Coordinates of C-alpha atoms in Angstrom, one line a residue:
M1496 CA 38.5 22.7 -73.1
I1497 CA 40.9 20.5 -71.0
L1498 CA 40.1 22.7 -68.0
A1499 CA 36.5 22.7 -68.5
A1500 CA 36.4 18.9 -68.8
A1501 CA 38.4 18.7 -65.5
L1502 CA 36.1 21.0 -63.8
G1503 CA 33.1 18.9 -65.3
C1504 CA 34.6 15.7 -64.1
T1505 CA 35.4 17.1 -60.5
W1506 CA 31.7 18.4 -60.3
S1507 CA 30.3 15.3 -61.3
G1508 CA 32.3 13.2 -58.9
A1509 CA 31.5 15.6 -56.0
W1510 CA 27.8 15.4 -57.0
A1511 CA 27.9 11.6 -57.0
Q1512 CA 29.7 11.6 -53.8
A1513 CA 27.3 14.0 -52.1
N1514 CA 24.2 11.7 -53.2
A1515 CA 26.0 8.6 -51.8
Q1516 CA 26.4 10.4 -48.6
E1517 CA 23.1 11.8 -48.4
A1518 CA 21.5 11.0 -45.1
G1519 CA 18.5 8.5 -45.0
Q1520 CA 15.2 10.1 -43.5
G1521 CA 11.7 9.0 -43.2
L1522 CA 8.3 9.6 -41.5
G1523 CA 6.4 7.3 -39.4
L1524 CA 2.8 6.7 -37.8
R1525 CA 2.5 4.3 -34.8
L1526 CA -0.1 3.0 -32.5
G1527 CA 0.3 1.5 -29.2
T1528 CA 0.5 1.9 -25.5
V1529 CA 1.6 5.6 -25.7
G1530 CA -1.2 6.4 -27.9
I1531 CA -0.9 7.6 -31.6
A1532 CA 2.6 8.8 -32.4
V1533 CA 3.9 10.6 -35.6
D1534 CA 7.8 10.7 -36.0
Y1535 CA 10.6 11.9 -38.1
V1536 CA 13.7 9.7 -38.2
R1537 CA 17.2 10.8 -39.8
E1538 CA 20.3 9.0 -40.2
L1539 CA 23.2 10.5 -38.2
R1540 CA 25.6 7.7 -39.0
P1541 CA 25.3 4.6 -41.0
W1542 CA 24.6 2.8 -37.6
L1543 CA 22.9 5.5 -35.8
D1544 CA 19.4 7.4 -36.2
L1545 CA 17.7 10.3 -34.4
R1546 CA 14.0 9.9 -34.1
V1547 CA 11.8 12.9 -32.9
G1548 CA 8.0 12.9 -32.7
Y1549 CA 4.8 13.4 -30.7
A1550 CA 2.4 11.0 -29.1
F1551 CA -1.1 11.8 -28.4
G1552 CA -4.5 10.4 -27.8
R1553 CA -7.0 9.1 -25.2
V1554 CA -8.3 5.8 -24.1
S1555 CA -11.3 5.0 -21.9
G1556 CA -11.9 1.8 -19.9
S1557 CA -12.4 0.5 -16.4
T1558 CA -10.3 -0.7 -13.7
E1559 CA -10.4 -2.1 -10.0
E1560 CA -8.2 -0.7 -7.6
D1561 CA -8.2 -1.8 -3.9
G1562 CA -11.7 -3.4 -4.3
I1563 CA -13.5 -0.2 -5.9
D1564 CA -14.5 -0.3 -9.6
Y1565 CA -13.5 2.8 -11.6
D1566 CA -14.1 4.5 -14.9
A1567 CA -10.6 5.2 -16.1
E1568 CA -9.5 7.7 -18.8
I1569 CA -5.8 7.6 -19.9
E1570 CA -4.6 10.7 -21.8
F1571 CA -1.5 10.8 -23.9
G1572 CA 0.3 14.0 -24.8
S1573 CA 4.1 14.1 -25.0
A1574 CA 6.9 15.0 -27.5
F1575 CA 9.9 12.4 -27.5
A1576 CA 13.4 12.2 -28.9
L1577 CA 15.3 9.0 -29.3
L1578 CA 18.8 7.9 -30.4
E1579 CA 18.7 4.4 -32.1
Y1580 CA 21.6 2.2 -32.6
R1581 CA 21.5 -0.2 -35.5
P1582 CA 24.4 -2.7 -34.8
W1583 CA 23.9 -4.6 -38.1
R1584 CA 23.0 -1.4 -40.1
G1585 CA 19.6 -2.9 -40.9
G1586 CA 16.2 -3.0 -39.4
F1587 CA 17.0 -4.1 -35.8
R1588 CA 17.5 -1.2 -33.5
I1589 CA 18.2 -0.5 -29.8
G1590 CA 16.6 2.8 -28.7
A1591 CA 17.1 5.2 -25.8
G1592 CA 15.8 8.6 -25.2
V1593 CA 13.1 10.6 -23.4
H1594 CA 9.5 11.3 -23.5
G1595 CA 8.4 14.8 -22.3
A1596 CA 5.6 13.6 -20.1
A1597 CA 4.2 10.1 -18.9
P1598 CA 0.5 9.3 -19.4
D1599 CA -2.0 11.0 -17.1
I1600 CA -4.8 8.8 -15.8
G1601 CA -8.2 9.9 -14.5
L1602 CA -10.5 7.8 -12.3
V1603 CA -14.1 8.2 -11.4
T1604 CA -16.8 6.0 -9.6
R1605 CA -20.4 7.2 -9.1
A1606 CA -22.4 5.9 -6.1
D1607 CA -26.1 5.4 -5.6
N1608 CA -26.4 3.9 -2.1
T1609 CA -23.5 1.8 -3.0
Q1610 CA -21.5 0.0 -0.4
Y1611 CA -17.7 0.5 -0.5
Q1612 CA -14.6 -0.4 1.6
I1613 CA -12.9 2.9 2.2
G1614 CA -9.5 2.5 4.0
N1615 CA -10.4 0.2 7.0
S1616 CA -14.1 1.1 7.1
T1617 CA -17.2 0.3 5.3
Y1618 CA -19.5 3.0 4.0
T1619 CA -22.6 3.3 2.0
A1620 CA -22.4 6.4 -0.2
T1621 CA -24.4 8.5 -2.6
G1622 CA -22.3 10.8 -4.8
R1623 CA -18.9 10.3 -6.6
L1624 CA -15.3 9.5 -5.9
D1625 CA -12.8 11.1 -8.3
G1626 CA -9.2 10.2 -8.7
D1627 CA -5.9 11.2 -10.7
I1628 CA -2.8 9.2 -11.2
D1629 CA 0.2 11.5 -11.7
L1630 CA 3.3 9.7 -13.2
G1631 CA 5.3 12.8 -13.4
R1632 CA 6.8 14.8 -16.3
V1633 CA 10.0 13.8 -18.1
A1634 CA 10.2 9.8 -18.6
P1635 CA 13.3 8.2 -19.9
Y1636 CA 12.9 5.2 -22.3
V1637 CA 14.8 2.2 -23.4
G1638 CA 13.6 -0.3 -25.9
L1639 CA 14.1 -2.6 -28.9
G1640 CA 12.7 -2.2 -32.4
W1641 CA 12.6 -3.6 -36.0
G1642 CA 12.0 -1.6 -39.0
G1643 CA 11.1 2.1 -39.5
T1644 CA 14.9 3.1 -39.7
S1645 CA 16.5 5.4 -42.1
A1646 CA 17.9 2.4 -44.1
G1647 CA 16.3 1.8 -47.5
K1648 CA 13.5 3.4 -49.3
G1649 CA 9.8 3.2 -49.6
L1650 CA 7.1 2.0 -47.4
G1651 CA 7.5 -0.5 -44.5
L1652 CA 6.3 -1.6 -41.3
S1653 CA 7.8 -1.2 -37.7
F1654 CA 7.5 -2.7 -34.3
D1655 CA 8.7 -1.5 -31.0
V1656 CA 8.8 -2.9 -27.3
G1657 CA 10.4 -1.1 -24.3
V1658 CA 9.9 0.6 -21.0
M1659 CA 9.2 4.2 -20.1
F1660 CA 10.6 5.0 -16.6
A1661 CA 7.9 7.4 -15.0
D1662 CA 8.0 8.8 -11.5
R1663 CA 6.5 6.7 -8.6
P1664 CA 2.7 7.2 -9.1
Q1665 CA 1.2 10.0 -7.0
V1666 CA -2.7 9.5 -6.3
R1667 CA -5.3 12.0 -5.5
L1668 CA -8.7 11.0 -4.4
A1669 CA -11.6 13.4 -3.8
A1670 CA -15.3 12.4 -2.7
Q1671 CA -18.4 14.3 -3.2
G1672 CA -21.8 13.4 -1.7
R1673 CA -23.2 11.9 1.4
A1674 CA -22.2 8.7 3.2
C1675 CA -23.1 6.6 6.3
D1676 CA -21.3 4.0 8.3
S1677 CA -22.5 0.6 6.8
T1678 CA -22.0 -1.2 10.5
I1679 CA -24.5 1.3 12.1
L1680 CA -28.1 0.4 11.3
P1681 CA -30.2 1.6 9.8
C1682 CA -27.6 3.2 7.2
N1683 CA -29.1 5.7 4.9
P1684 CA -26.9 8.4 3.5
A1685 CA -29.9 10.7 2.8
G1686 CA -31.4 10.1 6.4
P1687 CA -30.3 11.1 10.0
S1688 CA -27.5 8.5 9.9
G1689 CA -25.9 10.1 6.8
F1690 CA -23.5 13.0 6.6
D1691 CA -21.8 15.3 3.8
V1692 CA -18.4 13.7 3.5
N1693 CA -16.8 17.3 3.2
D1694 CA -18.5 18.8 6.2
P1695 CA -15.6 20.3 8.1
D1696 CA -17.6 20.3 11.5
D1697 CA -19.0 16.6 11.5
A1698 CA -16.7 14.2 13.3
R1699 CA -18.1 11.5 11.2
A1700 CA -17.0 13.3 8.0
Q1701 CA -13.5 13.9 9.4
T1702 CA -13.3 10.1 10.1
F1703 CA -14.3 9.4 6.5
R1704 CA -11.7 11.7 5.2
T1705 CA -9.1 10.0 7.3
E1706 CA -10.0 6.7 5.9
L1707 CA -10.1 8.1 2.4
E1708 CA -6.5 9.3 3.0
R1709 CA -5.7 5.6 3.9
E1710 CA -7.4 4.5 0.8
R1711 CA -5.3 6.8 -1.3
Q1712 CA -2.2 5.5 0.3
N1713 CA -3.5 1.8 -0.5
V1714 CA -4.2 2.7 -4.2
E1715 CA -0.7 4.1 -4.5
N1716 CA 1.0 1.1 -3.0
E1717 CA -1.2 -1.2 -5.2
I1718 CA -0.2 0.6 -8.5
K1719 CA 3.5 1.4 -7.6
D1720 CA 4.8 -0.7 -10.6
L1721 CA 2.9 1.7 -13.0
R1722 CA 6.2 3.7 -13.1
Y1723 CA 7.5 1.2 -15.4
W1724 CA 5.3 2.0 -18.3
P1725 CA 5.2 -0.8 -20.9
V1726 CA 5.6 0.6 -24.5
V1727 CA 4.4 -1.8 -27.3
N1728 CA 3.9 0.0 -30.8
L1729 CA 3.1 -1.2 -34.3
G1730 CA 3.7 1.3 -37.1
V1731 CA 4.1 2.2 -40.7
H1732 CA 6.9 4.3 -42.1
Y1733 CA 8.0 5.9 -45.4
R1734 CA 11.5 6.3 -46.0
F1735 CA 12.9 8.8 -48.7

């Protein structure tokens, strides 16, 4: 009986200690400038959490780049992993980690006898201009946050602000349709003064494509700061 009592006390003490040392964990849902994100957080140390998740979504809007108005679509789709340091073991946290991919940005503008400045030349065009902005794949991240940690229990809110360090933007532009030099009158893309912008044998089309390459470089230079992608998220978390 003495042995049984001793074993019982030992087991009860071990069970209590295991419960006291059980790592905190939680699930979260966020919405912000990296789309919709779902994540799982687990305590590694009383002052350190591991957060893993996936961000996804699509946002449409409009933008003006180098004088041309585009319809823009931003697509998010990236797994992420972060280590978050909690210096006071509370809600405030300092995070660093990596996103598997930066956002992808698509551009399109449609022309119907519309005048554009392409590079250093002015054209009247009928057709469309498609673009894509590539910010690379793996993107390191650093930021600050409040809430959504492994500490505590139950439902809570979270806020994050930080920066994702993507690659220098790489821009692709591709034109379809017909155009004419607006400085040569009469200018009618469908008439004798017009040309197919992708005609390999037309000198006017070759000049257009040279100007389009200059335009691409102008856009790349104008958006170079997109490599520092701002991250602002609001979220809700459940800790258990």
